[in-house]
Backbone as ProteinMPNN parsed JSONL, in Angstrom:
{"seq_chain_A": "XXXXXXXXXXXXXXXXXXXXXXXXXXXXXXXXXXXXXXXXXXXXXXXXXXXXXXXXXXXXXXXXXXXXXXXXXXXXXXXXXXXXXXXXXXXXXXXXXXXXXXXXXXXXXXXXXXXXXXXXXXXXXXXXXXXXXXXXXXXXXXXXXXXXXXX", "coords_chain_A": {"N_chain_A": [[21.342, -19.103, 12.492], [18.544, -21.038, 11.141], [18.292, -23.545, 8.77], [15.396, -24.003, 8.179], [14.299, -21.166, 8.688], [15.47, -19.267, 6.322], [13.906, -18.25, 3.846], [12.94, -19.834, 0.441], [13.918, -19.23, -1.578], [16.46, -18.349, -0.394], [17.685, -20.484, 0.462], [17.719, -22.048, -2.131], [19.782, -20.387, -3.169], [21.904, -20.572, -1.4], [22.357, -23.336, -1.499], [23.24, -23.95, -4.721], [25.594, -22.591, -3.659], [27.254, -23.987, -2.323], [27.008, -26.481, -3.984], [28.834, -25.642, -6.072], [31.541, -24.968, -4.548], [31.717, -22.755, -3.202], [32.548, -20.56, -0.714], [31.556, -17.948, 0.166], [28.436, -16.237, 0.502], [26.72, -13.38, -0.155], [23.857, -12.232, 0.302], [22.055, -9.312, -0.675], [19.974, -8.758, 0.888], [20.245, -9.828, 3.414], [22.605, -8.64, 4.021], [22.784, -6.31, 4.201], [21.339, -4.525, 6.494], [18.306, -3.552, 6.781], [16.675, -1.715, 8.051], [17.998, 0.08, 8.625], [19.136, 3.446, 7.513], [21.636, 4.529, 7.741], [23.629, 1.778, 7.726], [22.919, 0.923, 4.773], [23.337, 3.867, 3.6], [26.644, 2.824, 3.687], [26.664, 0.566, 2.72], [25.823, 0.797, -0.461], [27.228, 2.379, -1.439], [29.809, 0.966, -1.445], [29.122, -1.422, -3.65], [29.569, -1.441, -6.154], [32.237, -2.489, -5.928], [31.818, -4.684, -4.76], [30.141, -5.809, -6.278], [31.878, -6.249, -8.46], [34.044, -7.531, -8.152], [33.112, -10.089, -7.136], [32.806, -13.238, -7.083], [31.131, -14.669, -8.821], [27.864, -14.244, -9.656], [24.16, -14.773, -8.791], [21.498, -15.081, -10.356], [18.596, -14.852, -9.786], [16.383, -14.714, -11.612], [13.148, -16.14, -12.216], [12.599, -16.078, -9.818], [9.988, -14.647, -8.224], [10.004, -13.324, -5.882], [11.423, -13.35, -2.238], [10.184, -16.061, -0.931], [9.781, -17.503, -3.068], [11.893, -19.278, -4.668], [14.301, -20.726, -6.949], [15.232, -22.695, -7.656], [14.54, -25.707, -10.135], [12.176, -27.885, -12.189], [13.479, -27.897, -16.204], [12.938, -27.567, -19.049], [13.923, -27.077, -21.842], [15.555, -26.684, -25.136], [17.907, -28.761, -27.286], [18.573, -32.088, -26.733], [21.631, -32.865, -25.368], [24.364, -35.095, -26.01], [27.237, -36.338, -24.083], [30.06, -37.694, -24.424], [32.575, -39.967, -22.865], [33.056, -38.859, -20.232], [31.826, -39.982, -17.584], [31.205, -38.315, -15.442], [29.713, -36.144, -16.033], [26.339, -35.117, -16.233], [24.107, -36.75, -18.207], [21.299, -35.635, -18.727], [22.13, -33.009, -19.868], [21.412, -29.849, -22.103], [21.877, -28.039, -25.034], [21.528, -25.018, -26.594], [21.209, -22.793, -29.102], [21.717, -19.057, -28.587], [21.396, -16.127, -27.56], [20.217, -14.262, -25.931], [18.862, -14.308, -22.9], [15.801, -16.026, -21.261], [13.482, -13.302, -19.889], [12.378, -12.112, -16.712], [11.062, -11.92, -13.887], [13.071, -10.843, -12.149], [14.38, -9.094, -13.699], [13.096, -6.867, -14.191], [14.048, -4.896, -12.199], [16.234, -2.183, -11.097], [18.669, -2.169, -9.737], [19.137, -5.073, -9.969], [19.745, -4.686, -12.722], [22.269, -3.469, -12.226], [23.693, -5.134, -11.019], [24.309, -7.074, -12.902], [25.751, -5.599, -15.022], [27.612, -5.039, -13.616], [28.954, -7.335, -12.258], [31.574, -10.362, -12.765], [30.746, -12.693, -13.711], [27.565, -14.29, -14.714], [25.16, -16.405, -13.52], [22.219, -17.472, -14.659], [18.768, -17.732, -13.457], [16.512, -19.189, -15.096], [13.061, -18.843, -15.735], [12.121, -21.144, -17.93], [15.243, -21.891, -18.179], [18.622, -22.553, -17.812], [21.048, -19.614, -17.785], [24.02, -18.979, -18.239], [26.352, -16.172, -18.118], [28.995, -13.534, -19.532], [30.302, -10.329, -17.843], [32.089, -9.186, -19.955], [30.686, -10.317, -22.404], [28.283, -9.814, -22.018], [28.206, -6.589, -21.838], [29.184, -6.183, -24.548], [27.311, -6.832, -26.121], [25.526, -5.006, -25.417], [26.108, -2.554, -26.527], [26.196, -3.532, -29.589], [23.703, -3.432, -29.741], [23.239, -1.015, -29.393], [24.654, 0.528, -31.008], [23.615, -0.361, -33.368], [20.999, 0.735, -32.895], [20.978, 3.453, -33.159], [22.051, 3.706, -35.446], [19.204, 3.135, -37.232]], "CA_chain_A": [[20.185, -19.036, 11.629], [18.191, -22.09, 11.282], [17.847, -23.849, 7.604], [14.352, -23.727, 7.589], [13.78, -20.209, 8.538], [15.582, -19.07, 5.467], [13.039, -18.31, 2.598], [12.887, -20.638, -0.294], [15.129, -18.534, -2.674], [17.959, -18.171, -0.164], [17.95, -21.784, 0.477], [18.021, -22.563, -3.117], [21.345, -19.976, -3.144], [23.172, -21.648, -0.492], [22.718, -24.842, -2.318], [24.371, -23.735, -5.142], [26.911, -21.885, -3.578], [27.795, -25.223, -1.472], [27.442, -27.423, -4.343], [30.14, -24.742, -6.475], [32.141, -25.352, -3.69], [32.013, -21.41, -2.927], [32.686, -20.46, 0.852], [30.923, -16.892, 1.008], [27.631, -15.576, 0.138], [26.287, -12.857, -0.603], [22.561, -11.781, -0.164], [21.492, -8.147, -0.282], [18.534, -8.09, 2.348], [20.512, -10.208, 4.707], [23.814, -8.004, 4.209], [22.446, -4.691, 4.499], [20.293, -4.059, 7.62], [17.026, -3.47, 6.22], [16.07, -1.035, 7.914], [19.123, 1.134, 8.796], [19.675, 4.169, 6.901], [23.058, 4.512, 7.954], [23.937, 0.945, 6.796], [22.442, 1.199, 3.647], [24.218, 4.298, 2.499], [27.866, 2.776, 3.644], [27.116, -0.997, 1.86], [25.471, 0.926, -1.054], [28.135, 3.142, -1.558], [30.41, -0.366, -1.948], [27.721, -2.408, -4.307], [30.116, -1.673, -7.255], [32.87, -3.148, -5.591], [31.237, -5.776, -4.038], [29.518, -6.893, -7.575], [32.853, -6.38, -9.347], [34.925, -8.515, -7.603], [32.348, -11.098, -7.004], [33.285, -14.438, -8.362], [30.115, -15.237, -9.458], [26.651, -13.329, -9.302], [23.474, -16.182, -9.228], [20.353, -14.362, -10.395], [17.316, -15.743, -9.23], [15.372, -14.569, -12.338], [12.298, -16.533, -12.447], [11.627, -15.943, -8.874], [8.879, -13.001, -8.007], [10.027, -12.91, -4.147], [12.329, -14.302, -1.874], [9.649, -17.4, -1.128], [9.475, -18.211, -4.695], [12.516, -20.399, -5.309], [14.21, -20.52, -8.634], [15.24, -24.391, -8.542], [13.417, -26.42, -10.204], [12.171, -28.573, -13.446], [13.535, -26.927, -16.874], [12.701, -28.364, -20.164], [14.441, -26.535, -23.123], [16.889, -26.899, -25.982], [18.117, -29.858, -27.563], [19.754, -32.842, -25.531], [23.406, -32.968, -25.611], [25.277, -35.997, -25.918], [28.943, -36.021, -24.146], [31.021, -39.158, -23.913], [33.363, -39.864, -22.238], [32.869, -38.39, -18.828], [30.542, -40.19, -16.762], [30.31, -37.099, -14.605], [28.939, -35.199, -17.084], [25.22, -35.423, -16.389], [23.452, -37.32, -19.545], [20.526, -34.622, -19.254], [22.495, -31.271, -20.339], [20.79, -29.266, -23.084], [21.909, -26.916, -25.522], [20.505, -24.629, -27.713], [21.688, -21.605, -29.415], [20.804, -17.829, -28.267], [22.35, -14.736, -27.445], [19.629, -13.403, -25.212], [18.207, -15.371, -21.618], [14.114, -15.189, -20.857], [13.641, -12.487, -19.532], [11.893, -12.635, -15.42], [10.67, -10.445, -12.521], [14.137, -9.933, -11.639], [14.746, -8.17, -14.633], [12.5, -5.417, -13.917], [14.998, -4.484, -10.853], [17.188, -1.61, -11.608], [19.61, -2.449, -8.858], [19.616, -6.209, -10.648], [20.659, -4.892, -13.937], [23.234, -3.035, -11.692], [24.891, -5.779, -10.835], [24.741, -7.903, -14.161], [26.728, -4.964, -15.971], [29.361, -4.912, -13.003], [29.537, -8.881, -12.107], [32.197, -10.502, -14.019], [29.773, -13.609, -14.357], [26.333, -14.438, -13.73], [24.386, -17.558, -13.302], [20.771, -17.023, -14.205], [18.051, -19.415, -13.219], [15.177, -18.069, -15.702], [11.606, -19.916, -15.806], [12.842, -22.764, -18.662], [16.868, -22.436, -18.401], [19.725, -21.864, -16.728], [21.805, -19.579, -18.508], [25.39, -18.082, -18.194], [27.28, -14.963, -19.347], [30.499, -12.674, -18.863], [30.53, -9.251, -17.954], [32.452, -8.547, -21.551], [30.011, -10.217, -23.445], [26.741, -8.938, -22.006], [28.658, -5.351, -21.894], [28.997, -6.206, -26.043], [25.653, -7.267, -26.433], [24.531, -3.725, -24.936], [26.759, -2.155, -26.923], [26.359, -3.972, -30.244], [22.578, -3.045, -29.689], [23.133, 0.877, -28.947], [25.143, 1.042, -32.167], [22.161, -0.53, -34.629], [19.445, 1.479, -32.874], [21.596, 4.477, -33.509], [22.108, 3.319, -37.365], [18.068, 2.911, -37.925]], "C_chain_A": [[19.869, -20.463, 11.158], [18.027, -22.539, 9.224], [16.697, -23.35, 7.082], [13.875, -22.654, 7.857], [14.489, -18.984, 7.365], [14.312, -19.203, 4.272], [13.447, -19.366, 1.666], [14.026, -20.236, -1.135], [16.476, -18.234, -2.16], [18.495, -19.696, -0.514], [18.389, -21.862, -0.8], [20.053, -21.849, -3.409], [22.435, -20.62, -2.567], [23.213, -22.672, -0.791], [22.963, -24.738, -3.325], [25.669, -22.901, -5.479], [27.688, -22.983, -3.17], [27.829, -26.04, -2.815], [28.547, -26.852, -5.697], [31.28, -24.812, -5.451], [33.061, -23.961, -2.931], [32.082, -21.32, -1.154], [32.031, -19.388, 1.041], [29.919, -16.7, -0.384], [26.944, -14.635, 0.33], [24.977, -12.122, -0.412], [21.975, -10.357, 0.416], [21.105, -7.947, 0.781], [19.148, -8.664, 3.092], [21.892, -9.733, 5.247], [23.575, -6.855, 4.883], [21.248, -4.683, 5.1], [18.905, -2.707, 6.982], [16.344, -1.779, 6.885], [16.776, 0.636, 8.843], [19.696, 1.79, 7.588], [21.055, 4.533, 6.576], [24.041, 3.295, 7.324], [23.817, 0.789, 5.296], [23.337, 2.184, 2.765], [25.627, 3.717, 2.672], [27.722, 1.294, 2.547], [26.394, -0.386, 0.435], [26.229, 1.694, -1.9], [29.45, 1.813, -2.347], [30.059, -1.151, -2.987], [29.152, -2.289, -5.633], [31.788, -2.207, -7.16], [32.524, -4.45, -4.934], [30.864, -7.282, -5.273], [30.73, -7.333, -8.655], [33.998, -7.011, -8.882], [34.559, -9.997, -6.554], [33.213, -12.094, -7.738], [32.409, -14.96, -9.448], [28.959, -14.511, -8.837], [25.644, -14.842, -9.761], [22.494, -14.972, -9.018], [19.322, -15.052, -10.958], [16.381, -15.055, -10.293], [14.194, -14.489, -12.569], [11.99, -16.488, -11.287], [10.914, -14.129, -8.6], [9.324, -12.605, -6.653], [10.778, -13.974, -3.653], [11.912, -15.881, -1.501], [9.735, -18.425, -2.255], [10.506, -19.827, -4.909], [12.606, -20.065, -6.465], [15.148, -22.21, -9.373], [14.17, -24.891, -8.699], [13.356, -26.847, -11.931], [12.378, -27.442, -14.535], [13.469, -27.64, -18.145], [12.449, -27.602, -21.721], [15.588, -26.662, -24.027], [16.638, -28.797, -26.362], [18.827, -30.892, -26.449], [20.819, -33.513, -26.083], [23.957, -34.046, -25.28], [26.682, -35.683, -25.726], [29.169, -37.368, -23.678], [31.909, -39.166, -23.62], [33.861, -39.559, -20.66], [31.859, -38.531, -18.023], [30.281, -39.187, -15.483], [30.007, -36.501, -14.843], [27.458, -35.909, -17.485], [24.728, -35.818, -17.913], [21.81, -35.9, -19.886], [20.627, -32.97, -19.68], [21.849, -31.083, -21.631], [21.463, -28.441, -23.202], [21.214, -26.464, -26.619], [20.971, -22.994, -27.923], [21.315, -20.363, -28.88], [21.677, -16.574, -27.681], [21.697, -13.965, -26.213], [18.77, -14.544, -24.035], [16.554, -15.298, -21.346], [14.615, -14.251, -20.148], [12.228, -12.392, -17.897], [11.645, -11.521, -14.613], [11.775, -9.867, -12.324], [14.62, -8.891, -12.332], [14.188, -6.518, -15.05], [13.04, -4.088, -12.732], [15.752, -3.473, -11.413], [18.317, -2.439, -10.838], [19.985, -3.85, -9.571], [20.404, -5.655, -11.957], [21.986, -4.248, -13.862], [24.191, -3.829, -11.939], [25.008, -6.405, -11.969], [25.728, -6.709, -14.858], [27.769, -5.314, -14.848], [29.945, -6.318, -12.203], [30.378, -9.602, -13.273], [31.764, -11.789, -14.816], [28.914, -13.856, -13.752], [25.861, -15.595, -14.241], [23.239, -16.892, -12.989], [20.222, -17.963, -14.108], [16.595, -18.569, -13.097], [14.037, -19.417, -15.578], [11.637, -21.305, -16.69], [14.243, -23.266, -19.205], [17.356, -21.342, -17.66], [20.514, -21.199, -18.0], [23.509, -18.777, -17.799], [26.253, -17.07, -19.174], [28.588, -14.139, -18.087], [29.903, -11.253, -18.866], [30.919, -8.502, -19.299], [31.524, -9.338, -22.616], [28.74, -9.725, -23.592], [27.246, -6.982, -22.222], [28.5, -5.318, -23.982], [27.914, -6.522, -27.036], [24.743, -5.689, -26.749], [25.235, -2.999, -26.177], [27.022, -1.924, -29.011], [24.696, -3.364, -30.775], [21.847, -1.911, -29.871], [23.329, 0.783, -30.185], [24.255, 0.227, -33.441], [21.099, -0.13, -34.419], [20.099, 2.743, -33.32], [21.904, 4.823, -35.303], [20.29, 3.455, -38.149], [17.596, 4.522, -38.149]], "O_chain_A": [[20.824, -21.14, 10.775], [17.617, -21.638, 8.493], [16.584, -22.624, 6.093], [12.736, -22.615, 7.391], [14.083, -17.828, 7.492], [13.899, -20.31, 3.929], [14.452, -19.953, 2.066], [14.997, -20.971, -1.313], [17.443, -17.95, -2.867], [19.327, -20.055, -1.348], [19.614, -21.752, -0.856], [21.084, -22.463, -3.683], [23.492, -21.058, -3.02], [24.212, -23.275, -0.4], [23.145, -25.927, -3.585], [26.36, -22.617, -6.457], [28.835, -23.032, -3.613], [28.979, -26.467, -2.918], [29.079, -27.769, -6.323], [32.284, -24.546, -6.112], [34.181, -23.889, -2.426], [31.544, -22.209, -0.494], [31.614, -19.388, 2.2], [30.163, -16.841, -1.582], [26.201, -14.898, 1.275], [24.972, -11.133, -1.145], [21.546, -10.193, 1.558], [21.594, -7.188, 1.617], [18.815, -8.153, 4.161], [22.383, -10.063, 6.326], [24.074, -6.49, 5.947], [20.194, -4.802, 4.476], [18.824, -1.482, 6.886], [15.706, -0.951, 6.235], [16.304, 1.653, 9.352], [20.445, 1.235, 6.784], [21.528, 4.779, 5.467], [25.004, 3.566, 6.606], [24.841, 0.489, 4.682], [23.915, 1.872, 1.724], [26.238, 4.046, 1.656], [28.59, 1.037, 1.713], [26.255, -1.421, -0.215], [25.939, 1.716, -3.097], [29.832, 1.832, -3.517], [31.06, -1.776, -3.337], [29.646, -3.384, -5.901], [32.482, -2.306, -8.172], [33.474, -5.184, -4.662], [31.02, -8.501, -5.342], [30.71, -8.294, -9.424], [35.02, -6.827, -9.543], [35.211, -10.639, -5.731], [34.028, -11.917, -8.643], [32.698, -15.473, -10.529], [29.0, -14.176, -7.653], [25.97, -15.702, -10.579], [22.482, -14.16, -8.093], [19.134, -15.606, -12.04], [15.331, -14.738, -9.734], [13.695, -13.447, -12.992], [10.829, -16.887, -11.199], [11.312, -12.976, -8.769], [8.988, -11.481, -6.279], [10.919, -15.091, -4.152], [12.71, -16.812, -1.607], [9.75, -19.655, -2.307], [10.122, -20.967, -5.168], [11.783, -19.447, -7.139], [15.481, -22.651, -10.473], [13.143, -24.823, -8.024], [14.122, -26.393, -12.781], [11.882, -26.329, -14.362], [14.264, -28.579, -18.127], [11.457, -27.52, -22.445], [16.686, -26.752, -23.476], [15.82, -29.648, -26.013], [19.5, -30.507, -25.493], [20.918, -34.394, -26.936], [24.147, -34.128, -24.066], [27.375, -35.076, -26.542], [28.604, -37.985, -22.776], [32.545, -38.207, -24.058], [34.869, -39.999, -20.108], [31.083, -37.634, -17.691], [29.333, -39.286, -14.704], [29.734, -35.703, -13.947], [27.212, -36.728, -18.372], [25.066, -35.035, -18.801], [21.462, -35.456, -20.98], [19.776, -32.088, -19.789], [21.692, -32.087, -22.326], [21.915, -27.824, -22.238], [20.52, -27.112, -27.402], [21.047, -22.17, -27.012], [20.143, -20.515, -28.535], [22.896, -16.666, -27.536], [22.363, -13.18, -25.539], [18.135, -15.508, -24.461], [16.168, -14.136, -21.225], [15.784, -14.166, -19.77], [11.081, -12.673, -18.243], [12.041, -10.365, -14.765], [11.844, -8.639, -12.272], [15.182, -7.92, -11.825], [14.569, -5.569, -15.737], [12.646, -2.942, -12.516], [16.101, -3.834, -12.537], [18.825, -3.39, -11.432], [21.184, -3.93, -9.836], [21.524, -6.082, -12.239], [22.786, -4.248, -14.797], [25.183, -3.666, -12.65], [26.199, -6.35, -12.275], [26.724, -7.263, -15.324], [28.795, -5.891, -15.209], [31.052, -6.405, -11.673], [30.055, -9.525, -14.458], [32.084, -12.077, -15.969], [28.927, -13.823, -12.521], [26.116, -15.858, -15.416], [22.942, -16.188, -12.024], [20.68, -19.05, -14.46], [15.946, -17.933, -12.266], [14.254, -20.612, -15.38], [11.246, -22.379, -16.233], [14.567, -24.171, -19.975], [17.063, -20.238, -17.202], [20.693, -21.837, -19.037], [23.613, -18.075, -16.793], [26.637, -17.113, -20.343], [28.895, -14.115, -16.895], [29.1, -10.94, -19.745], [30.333, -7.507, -19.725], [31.643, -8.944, -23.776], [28.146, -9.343, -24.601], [26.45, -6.239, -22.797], [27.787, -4.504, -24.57], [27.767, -6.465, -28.257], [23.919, -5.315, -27.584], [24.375, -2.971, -27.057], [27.555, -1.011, -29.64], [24.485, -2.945, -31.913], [20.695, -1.658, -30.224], [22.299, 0.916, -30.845], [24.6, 0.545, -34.579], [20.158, -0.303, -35.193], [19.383, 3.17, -34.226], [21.933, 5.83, -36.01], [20.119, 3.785, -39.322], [16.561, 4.783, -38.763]]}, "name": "protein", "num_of_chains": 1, "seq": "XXXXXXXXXXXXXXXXXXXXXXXXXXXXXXXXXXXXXXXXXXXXXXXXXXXXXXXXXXXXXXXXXXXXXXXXXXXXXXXXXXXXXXXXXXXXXXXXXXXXXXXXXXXXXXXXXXXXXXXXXXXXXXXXXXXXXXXXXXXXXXXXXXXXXXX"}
């Protein structure tokens, strides 16, 4: 399979699975034969083993379709001074928050599949990258149920 006949949004995956220094990836539509029934129910049947013993889940958020792409310029939060470690990019940002934008992908059931059963995800939303655990987005949901349940 040639570089450039990869869509925009895989590409962007395989560049940072390669620069994580991950060896296998991952991608739904190019795992599970699209248009085999038979495949479908045996790798669909797996999905909660697959997502739960992932090392890392990267959810392409801010893209609408696999052309889209979801690298790219992000310009939020404060900018973080670290010294000491000149390999610690000078343009990191932080900024407090509990909750990530929220993106096309998020309208996916099957996406919010895997965010409950990945044990971490790398999102890459429209103005930040964010990261979470399995046990703290699970306590989020959780934390959420039990004060709508209180009102």
């Amino acid at each position: 399979m040639s570089w450039n006949s990869l869509p925009r949004t895989f590409q962007d995956a395989v560049f940072i699975t390669r620069k994580l220094g991950l060896k296998y990836l991952w991608i739904d539509s190019r795992c599970i034969l699209q248009d085999d029934d038979a495949d479908w129910d045996l790798q669909l049947a797996q999905m909660g083993d697959i997502c739960n013993k992932s090392y890392l889940t990267l959810a392409a958020v801010s893209a609408i379709d696999d052309q889209a792409g979801f690298l790219g310029f992000r310009d939020a939060g404060i900018p973080l001074e670290i010294e000491g470690d000149p390999r610690i990019p000078s343009n990191i940002r932080l900024r407090r928050a509990y909750e990530r934008t929220q993106g096309p992908l998020d309208t996916r059931a099957w996406a919010f599949q895997e965010r409950i059963l990945s044990p971490r995800t790398l999102s890459f939303c429209v103005e930040e990258m964010t990261w979470d655990s399995q046990r703290c987005f699970l306590d989020r949901v959780r934390r959420r149920s039990a004060s709508a349940q209180s009102c």
